[in-house]
XYZ file of C-alpha atoms in Angstrom:
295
model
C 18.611 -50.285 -22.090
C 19.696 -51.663 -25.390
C 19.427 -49.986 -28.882
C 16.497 -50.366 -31.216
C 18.031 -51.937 -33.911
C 19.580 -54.721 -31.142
C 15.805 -55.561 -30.213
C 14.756 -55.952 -33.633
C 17.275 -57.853 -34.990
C 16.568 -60.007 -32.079
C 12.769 -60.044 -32.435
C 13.211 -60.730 -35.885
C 15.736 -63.367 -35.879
C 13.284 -64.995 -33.002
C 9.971 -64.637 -34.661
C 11.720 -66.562 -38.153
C 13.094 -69.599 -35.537
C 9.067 -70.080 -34.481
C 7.485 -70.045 -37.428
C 5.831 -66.424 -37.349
C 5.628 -65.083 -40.982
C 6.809 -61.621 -41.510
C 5.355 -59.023 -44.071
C 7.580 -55.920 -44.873
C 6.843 -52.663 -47.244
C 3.342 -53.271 -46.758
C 0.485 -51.583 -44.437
C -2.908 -52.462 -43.857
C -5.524 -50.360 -45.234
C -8.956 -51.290 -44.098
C -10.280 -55.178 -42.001
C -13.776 -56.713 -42.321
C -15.004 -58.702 -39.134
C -16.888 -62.066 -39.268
C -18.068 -64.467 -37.164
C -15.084 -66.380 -37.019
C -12.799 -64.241 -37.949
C -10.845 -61.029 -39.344
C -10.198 -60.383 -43.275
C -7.376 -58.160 -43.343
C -6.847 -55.724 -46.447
C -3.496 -54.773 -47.403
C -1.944 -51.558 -49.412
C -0.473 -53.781 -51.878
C -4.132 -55.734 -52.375
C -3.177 -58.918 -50.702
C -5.190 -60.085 -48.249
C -4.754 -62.192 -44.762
C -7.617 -63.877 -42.640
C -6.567 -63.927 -38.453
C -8.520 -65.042 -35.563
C -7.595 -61.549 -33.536
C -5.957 -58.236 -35.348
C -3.793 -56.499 -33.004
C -3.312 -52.439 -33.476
C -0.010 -51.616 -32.220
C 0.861 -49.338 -34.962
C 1.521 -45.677 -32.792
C -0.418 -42.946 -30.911
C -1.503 -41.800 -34.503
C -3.116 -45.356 -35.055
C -5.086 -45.344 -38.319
C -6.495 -48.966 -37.364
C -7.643 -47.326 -34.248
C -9.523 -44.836 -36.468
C -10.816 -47.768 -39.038
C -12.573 -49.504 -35.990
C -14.143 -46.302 -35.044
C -12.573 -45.897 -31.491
C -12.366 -42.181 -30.310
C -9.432 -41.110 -28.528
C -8.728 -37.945 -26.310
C -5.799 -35.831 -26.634
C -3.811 -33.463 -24.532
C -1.020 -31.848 -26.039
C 1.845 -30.824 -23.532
C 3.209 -27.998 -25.352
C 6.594 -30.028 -25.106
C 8.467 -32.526 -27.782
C 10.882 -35.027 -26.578
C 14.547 -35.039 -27.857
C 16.450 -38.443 -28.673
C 19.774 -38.399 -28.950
C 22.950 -41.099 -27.510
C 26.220 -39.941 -26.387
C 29.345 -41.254 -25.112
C 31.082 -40.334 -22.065
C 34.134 -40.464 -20.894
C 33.130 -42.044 -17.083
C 31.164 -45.411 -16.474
C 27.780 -44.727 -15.762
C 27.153 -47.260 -13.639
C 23.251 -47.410 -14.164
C 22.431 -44.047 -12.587
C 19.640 -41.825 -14.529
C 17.790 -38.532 -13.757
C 17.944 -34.965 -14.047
C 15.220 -31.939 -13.918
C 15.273 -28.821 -14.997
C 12.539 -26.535 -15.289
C 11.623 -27.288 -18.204
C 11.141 -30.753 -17.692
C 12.755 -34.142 -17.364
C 16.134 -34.820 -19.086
C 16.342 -38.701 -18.492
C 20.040 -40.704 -19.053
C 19.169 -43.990 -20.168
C 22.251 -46.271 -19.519
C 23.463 -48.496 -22.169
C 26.035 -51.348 -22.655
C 29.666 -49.593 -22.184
C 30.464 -45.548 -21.313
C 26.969 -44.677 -23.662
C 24.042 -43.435 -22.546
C 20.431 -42.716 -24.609
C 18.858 -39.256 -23.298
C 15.271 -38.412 -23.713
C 15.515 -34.711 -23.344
C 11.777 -33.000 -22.997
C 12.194 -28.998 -23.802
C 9.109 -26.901 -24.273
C 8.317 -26.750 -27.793
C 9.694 -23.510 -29.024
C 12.658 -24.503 -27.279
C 13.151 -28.013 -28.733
C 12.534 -26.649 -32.428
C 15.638 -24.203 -31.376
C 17.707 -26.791 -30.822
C 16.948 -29.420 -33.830
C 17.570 -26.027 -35.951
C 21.073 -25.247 -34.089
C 24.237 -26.437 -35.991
C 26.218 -29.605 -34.264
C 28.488 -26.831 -32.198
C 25.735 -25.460 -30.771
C 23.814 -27.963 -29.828
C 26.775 -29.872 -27.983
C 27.198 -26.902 -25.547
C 23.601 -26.442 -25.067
C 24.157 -30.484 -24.302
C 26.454 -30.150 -21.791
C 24.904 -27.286 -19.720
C 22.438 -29.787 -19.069
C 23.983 -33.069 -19.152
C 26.632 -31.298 -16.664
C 30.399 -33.023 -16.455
C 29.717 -35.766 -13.789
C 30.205 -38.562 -16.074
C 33.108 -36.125 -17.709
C 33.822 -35.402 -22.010
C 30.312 -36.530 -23.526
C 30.241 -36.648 -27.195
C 27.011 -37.177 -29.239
C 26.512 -40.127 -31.587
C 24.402 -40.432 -34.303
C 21.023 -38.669 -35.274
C 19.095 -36.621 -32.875
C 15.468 -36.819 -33.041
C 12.345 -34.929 -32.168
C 8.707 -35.729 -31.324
C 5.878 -33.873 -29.651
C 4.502 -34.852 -26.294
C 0.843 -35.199 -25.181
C -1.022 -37.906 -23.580
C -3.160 -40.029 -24.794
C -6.159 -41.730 -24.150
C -8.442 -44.350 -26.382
C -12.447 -44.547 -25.004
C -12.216 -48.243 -26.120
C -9.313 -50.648 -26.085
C -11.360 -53.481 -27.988
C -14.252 -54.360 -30.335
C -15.017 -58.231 -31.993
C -11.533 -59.142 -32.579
C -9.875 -56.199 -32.271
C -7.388 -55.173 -29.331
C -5.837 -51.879 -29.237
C -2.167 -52.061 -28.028
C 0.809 -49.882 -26.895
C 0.917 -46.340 -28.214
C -2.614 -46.704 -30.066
C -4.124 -47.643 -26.622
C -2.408 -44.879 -24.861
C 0.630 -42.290 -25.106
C 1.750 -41.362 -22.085
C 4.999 -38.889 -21.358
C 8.624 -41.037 -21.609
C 8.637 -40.449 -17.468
C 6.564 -44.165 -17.730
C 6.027 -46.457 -20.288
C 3.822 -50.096 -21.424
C 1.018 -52.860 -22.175
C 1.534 -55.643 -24.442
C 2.077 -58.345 -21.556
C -1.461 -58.057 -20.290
C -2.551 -59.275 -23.848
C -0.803 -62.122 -23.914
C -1.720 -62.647 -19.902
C -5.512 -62.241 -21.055
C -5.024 -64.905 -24.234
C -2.724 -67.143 -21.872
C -5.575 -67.605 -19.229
C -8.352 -68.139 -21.861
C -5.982 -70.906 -23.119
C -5.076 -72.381 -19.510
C -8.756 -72.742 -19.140
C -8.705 -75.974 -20.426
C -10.453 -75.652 -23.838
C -6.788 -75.906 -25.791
C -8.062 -73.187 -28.632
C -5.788 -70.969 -30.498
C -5.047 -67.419 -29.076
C -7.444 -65.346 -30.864
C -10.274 -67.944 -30.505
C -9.593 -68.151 -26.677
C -9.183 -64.421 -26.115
C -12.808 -64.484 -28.006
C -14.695 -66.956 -26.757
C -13.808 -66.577 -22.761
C -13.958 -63.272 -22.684
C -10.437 -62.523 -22.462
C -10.564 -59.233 -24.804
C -12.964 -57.387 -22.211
C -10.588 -59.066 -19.683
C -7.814 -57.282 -21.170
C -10.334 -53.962 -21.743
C -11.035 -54.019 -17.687
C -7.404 -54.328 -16.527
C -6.101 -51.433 -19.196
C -8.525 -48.716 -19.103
C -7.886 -48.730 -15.280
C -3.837 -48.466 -15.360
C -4.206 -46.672 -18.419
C -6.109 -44.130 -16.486
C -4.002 -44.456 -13.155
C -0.876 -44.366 -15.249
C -2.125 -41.517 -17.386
C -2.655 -39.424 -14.339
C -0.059 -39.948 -12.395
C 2.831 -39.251 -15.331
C 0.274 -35.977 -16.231
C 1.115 -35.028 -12.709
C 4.764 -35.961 -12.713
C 5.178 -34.158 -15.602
C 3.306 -30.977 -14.309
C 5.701 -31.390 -11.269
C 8.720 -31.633 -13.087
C 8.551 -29.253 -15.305
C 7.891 -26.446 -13.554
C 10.121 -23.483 -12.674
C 7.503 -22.390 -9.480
C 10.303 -22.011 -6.620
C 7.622 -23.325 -3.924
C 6.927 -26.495 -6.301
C 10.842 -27.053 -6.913
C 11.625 -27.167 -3.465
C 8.807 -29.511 -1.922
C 9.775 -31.859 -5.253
C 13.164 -31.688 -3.847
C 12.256 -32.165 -0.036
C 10.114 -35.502 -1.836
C 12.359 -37.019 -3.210
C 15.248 -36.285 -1.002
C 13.070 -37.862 2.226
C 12.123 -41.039 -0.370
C 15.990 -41.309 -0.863
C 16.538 -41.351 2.916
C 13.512 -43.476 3.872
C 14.314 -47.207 2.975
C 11.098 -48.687 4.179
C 9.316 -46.077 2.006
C 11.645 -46.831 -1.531
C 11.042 -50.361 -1.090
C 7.584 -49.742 -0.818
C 8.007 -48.047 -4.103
C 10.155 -50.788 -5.364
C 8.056 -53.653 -4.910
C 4.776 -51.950 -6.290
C 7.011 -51.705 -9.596
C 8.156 -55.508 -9.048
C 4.693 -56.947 -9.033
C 4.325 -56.024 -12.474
C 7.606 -56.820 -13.554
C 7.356 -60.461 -12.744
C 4.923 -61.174 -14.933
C 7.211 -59.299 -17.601
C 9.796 -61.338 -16.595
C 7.951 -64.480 -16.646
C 6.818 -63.464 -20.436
C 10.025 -62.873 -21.417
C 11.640 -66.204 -20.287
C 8.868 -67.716 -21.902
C 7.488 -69.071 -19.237
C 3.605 -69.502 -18.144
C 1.862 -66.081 -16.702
């Protein structure tokens, strides 16, 4: 894991080295869609003409709204705190802890730090963002426990509600729904943008040579992308739902056949590297995209 500010500084200082033109302070308020392409409106009047608009912007995604995509909701009854601490042992890339009231993930990052995503029932979490530094700390450590020794909290903590997710359309006529405004799933899983660029990236290898958003267009590649997202989207939105469920329950009989699960998937190596390399097949082609190489 690697802080936010590290990525986009990276992203940023990447995107200026290609060419891509960046707009800041600004937000789009409304997009008219022609034949050939997409007149974008902006807040501060301006206005920019694409071949393919891109909605990435949250689970709260007004662009999802302006194209007139529905979207179903289940609230969790749960929020999701942020926080990063430091610790006094290396952690040496382990992660996962759950209590009852649901997962308490330790992200590891570059040195002794670690980024937690720490899901509380709602009530609960609002108790804790309230609590003075003092209190939170030892409410902290009860649950981060002393296995990586002194942890001391750095920076901001942060709060957000937890639900999942789910848009009835992922595209329209140049228009692709991505990331959070596609679907918000629980932190236990997480993302989507790579099958985008694996739709426009066949549509280009094709052999016609057009630009992204005319290729994704013309061959089909946005109900491409439509056909392989709604089905993880679904598979993925289930199966954290049910993690979640699972985790964050105090039932005694559902603690201890999670427990019996996991501790049989720990001891069965043909059965984790089952598990492994259903998670690798996906990850290659992230790999691939990230190396910038041809997916």
């Amino acid at each position: 894991m690697m802080p936010n500010r590290s990525l986009v500084k990276a992203l940023r200082e990447k995107a200026l080295e290609t060419g891509i033109s960046l707009v800041h302070g600004d937000s789009v308020t409304g997009f008219e869609t022609g034949p050939a392409s997409v007149m974008i409106t902006m807040q501060s009047g301006h206005r920019l003409e694409a071949r393919l608009l891109i909605a990435a912007d949250g689970v709260r995604s007004k662009l999802r709204d302006a194209a007139g995509i529905k979207a179903v909701h289940w609230p969790y009854d749960q929020m999701g705190i942020v926080v990063t601490v430091a610790h006094e042992r290396p952690h040496e890339g382990r992660a996962g802890a759950f209590p009852p009231a649901g997962p308490f993930a330790i992200l590891p990052l570059k040195g002794n730090r670690s980024s937690l995503v720490w899901t509380e029932r709602t009530a609960d979490a609002k108790r804790l963002m309230a609590c003075d530094d003092f209190a939170f700390d030892l409410e902290l450590e009860q649950r981060f426990g002393h296995k990586l020794g002194e942890i001391t909290v750095e920076g901001p903590r942060r709060a957000f509600p937890l639900g999942l997710t789910l848009a009835r359309e992922f595209v329209r006529e140049r228009f692709a729904l991505a990331g959070d405004a596609a679907h918000g799933v629980h932190p236990i899983a997480g993302g989507a943008q790579s099958r985008l660029q694996r739709c426009g990236s066949t549509c280009r290898n094709r052999g016609r040579g057009t630009p992204v958003g005319t290729g994704l267009w013309l061959d089909g590649g946005l109900e491409r992308y439509q056909m392989w997202r709604r089905f993880d989207t679904v598979q993925m939105g289930v199966t954290t739902d049910v993690l979640n469920r699972l985790f964050s329950n105090d039932n005694p009989l559902l603690r201890i056949t999670r427990d019996v699960g996991l501790g049989l998937v720990d001891r069965m190596p043909g059965m984790k590297q089952y598990f492994i390399s259903r998670l690798q097949v996906t990850r290659k082609a992230h790999q691939k995209l990230l190396a910038g190489q041809p997916i």
